[in-house]
Coordinates of C-alpha atoms in Angstrom, one line a residue:
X538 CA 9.9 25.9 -112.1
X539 CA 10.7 27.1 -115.6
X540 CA 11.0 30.6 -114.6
X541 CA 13.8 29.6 -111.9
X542 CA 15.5 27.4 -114.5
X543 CA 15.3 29.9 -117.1
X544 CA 16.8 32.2 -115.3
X545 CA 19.2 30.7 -114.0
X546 CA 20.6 28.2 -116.4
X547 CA 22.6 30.8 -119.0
X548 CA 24.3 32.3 -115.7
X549 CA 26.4 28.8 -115.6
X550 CA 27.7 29.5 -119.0
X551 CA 28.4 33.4 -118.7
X552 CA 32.0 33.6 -117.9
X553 CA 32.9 31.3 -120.4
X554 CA 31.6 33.9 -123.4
X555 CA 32.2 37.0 -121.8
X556 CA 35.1 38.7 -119.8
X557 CA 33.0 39.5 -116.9
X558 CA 34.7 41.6 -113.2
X559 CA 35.1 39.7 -110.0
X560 CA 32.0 41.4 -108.1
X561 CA 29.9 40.3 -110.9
X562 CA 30.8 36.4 -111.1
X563 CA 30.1 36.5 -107.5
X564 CA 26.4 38.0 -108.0
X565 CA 26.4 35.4 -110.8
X566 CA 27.6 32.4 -108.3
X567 CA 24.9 33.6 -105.6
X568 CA 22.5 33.5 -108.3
X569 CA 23.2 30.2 -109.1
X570 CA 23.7 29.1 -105.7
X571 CA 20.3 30.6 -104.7
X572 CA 18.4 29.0 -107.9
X573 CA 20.1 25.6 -106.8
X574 CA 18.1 25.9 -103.6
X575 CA 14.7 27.2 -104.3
X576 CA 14.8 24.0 -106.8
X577 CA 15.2 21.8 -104.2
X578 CA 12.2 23.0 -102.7
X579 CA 10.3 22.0 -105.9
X580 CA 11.1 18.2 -105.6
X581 CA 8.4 16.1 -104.5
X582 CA 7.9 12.9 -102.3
X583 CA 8.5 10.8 -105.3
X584 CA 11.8 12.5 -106.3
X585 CA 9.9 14.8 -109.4
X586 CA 9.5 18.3 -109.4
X587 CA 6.2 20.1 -109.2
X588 CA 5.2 22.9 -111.2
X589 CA 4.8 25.0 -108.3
X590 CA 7.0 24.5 -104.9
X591 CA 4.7 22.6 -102.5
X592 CA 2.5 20.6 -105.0
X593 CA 2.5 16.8 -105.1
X594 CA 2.2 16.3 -108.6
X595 CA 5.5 16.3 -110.5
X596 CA 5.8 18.1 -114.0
X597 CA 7.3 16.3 -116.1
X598 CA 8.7 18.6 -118.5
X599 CA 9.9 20.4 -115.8
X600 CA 11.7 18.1 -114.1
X601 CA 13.7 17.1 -117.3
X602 CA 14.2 20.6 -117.7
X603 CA 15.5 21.7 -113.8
X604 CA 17.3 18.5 -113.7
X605 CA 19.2 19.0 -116.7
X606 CA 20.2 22.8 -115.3
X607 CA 21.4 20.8 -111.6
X608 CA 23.6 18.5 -113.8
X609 CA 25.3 21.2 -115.5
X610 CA 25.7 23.2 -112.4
X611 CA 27.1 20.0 -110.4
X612 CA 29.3 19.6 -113.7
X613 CA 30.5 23.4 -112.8
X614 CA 30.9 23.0 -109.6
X615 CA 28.1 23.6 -107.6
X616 CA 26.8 21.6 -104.6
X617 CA 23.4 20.6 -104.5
X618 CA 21.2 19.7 -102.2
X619 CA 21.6 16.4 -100.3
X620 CA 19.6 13.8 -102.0
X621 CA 18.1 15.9 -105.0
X622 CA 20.2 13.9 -107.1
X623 CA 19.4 10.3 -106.0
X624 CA 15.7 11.1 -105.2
X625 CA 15.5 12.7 -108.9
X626 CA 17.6 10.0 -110.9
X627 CA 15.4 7.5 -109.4
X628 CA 12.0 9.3 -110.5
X629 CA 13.6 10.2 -113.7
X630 CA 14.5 6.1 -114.3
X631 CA 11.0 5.4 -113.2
X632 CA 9.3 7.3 -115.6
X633 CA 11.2 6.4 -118.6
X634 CA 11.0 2.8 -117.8
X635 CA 7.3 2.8 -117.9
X636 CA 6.6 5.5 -120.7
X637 CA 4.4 4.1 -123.2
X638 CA 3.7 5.8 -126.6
X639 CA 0.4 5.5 -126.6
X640 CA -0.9 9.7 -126.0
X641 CA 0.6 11.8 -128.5
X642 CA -1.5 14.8 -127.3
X643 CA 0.9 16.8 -125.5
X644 CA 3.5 15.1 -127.9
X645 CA 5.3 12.7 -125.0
X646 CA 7.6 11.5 -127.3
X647 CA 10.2 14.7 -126.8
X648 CA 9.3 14.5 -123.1
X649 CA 10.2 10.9 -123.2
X650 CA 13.2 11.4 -125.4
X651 CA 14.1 14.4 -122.9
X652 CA 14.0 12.2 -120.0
X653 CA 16.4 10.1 -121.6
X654 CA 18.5 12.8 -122.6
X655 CA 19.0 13.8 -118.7
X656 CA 19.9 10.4 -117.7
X657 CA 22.3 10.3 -120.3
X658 CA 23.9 13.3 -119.2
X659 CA 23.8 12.0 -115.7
X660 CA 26.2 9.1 -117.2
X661 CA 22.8 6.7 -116.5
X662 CA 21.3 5.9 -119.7
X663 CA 18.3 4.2 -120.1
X664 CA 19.0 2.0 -123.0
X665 CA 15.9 -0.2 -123.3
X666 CA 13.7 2.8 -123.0
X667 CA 15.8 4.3 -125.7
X668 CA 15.2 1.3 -127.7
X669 CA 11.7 0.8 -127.1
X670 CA 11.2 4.8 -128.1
X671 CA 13.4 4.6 -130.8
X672 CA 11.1 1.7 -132.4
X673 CA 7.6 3.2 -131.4
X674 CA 5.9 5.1 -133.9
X675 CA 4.4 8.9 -133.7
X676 CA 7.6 10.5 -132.6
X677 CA 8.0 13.9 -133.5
X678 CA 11.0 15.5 -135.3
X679 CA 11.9 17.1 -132.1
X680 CA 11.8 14.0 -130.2
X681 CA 13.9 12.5 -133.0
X682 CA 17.0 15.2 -132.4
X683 CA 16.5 14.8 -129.0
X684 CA 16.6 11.0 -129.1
X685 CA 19.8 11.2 -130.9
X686 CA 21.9 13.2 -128.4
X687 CA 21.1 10.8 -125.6
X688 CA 22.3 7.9 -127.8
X689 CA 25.4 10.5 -128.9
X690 CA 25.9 10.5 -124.7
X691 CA 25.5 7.6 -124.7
X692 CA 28.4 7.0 -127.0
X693 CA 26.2 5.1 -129.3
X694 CA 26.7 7.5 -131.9
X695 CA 26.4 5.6 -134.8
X696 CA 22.7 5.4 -133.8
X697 CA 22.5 8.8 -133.1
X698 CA 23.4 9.5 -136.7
X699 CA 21.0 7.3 -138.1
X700 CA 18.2 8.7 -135.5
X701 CA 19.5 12.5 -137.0
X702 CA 19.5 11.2 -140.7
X703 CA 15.6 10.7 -140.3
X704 CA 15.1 14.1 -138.9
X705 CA 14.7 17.3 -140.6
X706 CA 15.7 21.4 -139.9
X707 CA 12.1 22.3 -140.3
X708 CA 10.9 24.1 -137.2
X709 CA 6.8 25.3 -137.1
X710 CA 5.0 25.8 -134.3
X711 CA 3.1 23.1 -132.7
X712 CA 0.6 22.6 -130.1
X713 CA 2.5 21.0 -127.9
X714 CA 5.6 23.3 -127.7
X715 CA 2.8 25.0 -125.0
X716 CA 3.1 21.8 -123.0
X717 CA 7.1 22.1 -123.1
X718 CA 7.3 25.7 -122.4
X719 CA 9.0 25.9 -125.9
X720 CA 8.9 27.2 -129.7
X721 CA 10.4 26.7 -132.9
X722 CA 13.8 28.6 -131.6
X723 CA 14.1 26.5 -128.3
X724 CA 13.7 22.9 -130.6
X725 CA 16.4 24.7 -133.5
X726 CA 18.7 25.4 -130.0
X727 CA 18.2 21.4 -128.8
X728 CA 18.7 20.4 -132.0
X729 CA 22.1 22.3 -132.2
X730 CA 23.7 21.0 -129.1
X731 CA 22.8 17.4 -130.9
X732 CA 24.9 18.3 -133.8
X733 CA 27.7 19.2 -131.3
X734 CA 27.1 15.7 -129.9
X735 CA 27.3 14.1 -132.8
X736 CA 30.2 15.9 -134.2
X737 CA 28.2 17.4 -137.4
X738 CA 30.1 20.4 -138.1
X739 CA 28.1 20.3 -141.7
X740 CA 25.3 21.1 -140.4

């Protein structure tokens, strides 16, 4: 799942940056298109997406992650498939009502605060859960710049200023970065669309 994602996800933005012919936004748009529906073929019973198409457990990261790449290509434009969208809120809402802060192993406060982020951009914020995150301790500085655009979507963004004002620009490797297919450069990237968000040009 984070292979399709990956690959796809920059393609939405390419004709913004770059002057680019006719025959190759229409590669670009089957591209898309054909990423859209080998997602769908990841979702699950419960509305989550597996790791692999055809398992039954959802991953969690990357369902945050493929479902944030289907709201920004439905944003563009693109149709996806029947009840993705429904099936994936309501798994997505599920989860982050019942996340509890209590395993910071695989550091599930970004996760969390990723989740969130999703159903913010889905125009479905989970406010409570933002709340309750917000308040619990052992979130990581990533989570915290995470955190902070879903309350910018949110249009809290008073809150997501304060959230931001606790954070630091300080990226080292960490264990869990394994668990969220990410590094150091992926959390500075996240942490840059936040200060978009929140209108930091400063920073």
């Amino acid at each position: 799942i984070e292979q399709t994602t990956s690959g796809a996800f920059p393609q939405l933005y390419l004709a913004d940056v770059f002057d680019i012919t006719f025959d190759k936004k229409k590669d670009i748009q089957e591209n898309i298109k054909a990423a859209i529906h080998r997602l769908g073929t990841f979702q699950t019973g419960n509305g989550g997406l597996s790791y692999w198409p055809g398992e039954r457990e959802a991953d969690e990261w990357g369902t945050n992650y493929a479902g944030h790449f289907m709201l920004e290509a439905k944003a563009k434009g693109y149709a996806l498939p029947l009840t993705f969208m429904s099936n994936w809120l309501r798994f997505q809402k599920n989860e982050a009502r019942q996340w509890r802060n209590s395993d910071t192993r695989y550091n599930q406060s970004l996760t969390q605060a990723y989740r969130l982020y999703t159903l913010a951009l889905a125009g479905q914020p989970e406010l409570a859960a933002m709340n309750r995150l917000r308040e619990s301790k052992n979130m990581s500085n990533d989570a915290k710049w995470r955190l902070a655009a879903a309350y910018a979507l949110a249009g809290k963004k008073s809150v997501a200023e304060q959230i931001a004002q606790t954070a630091n620009i300080n990226f080292t490797p960490q264990n869990y970065d394994y668990y969220t297919y990410g590094s150091p450069f992926r959390n500075k990237a996240m942490t840059l669309e936040t200060m978009v968000a929140i209108e930091d040009p400063k920073q």
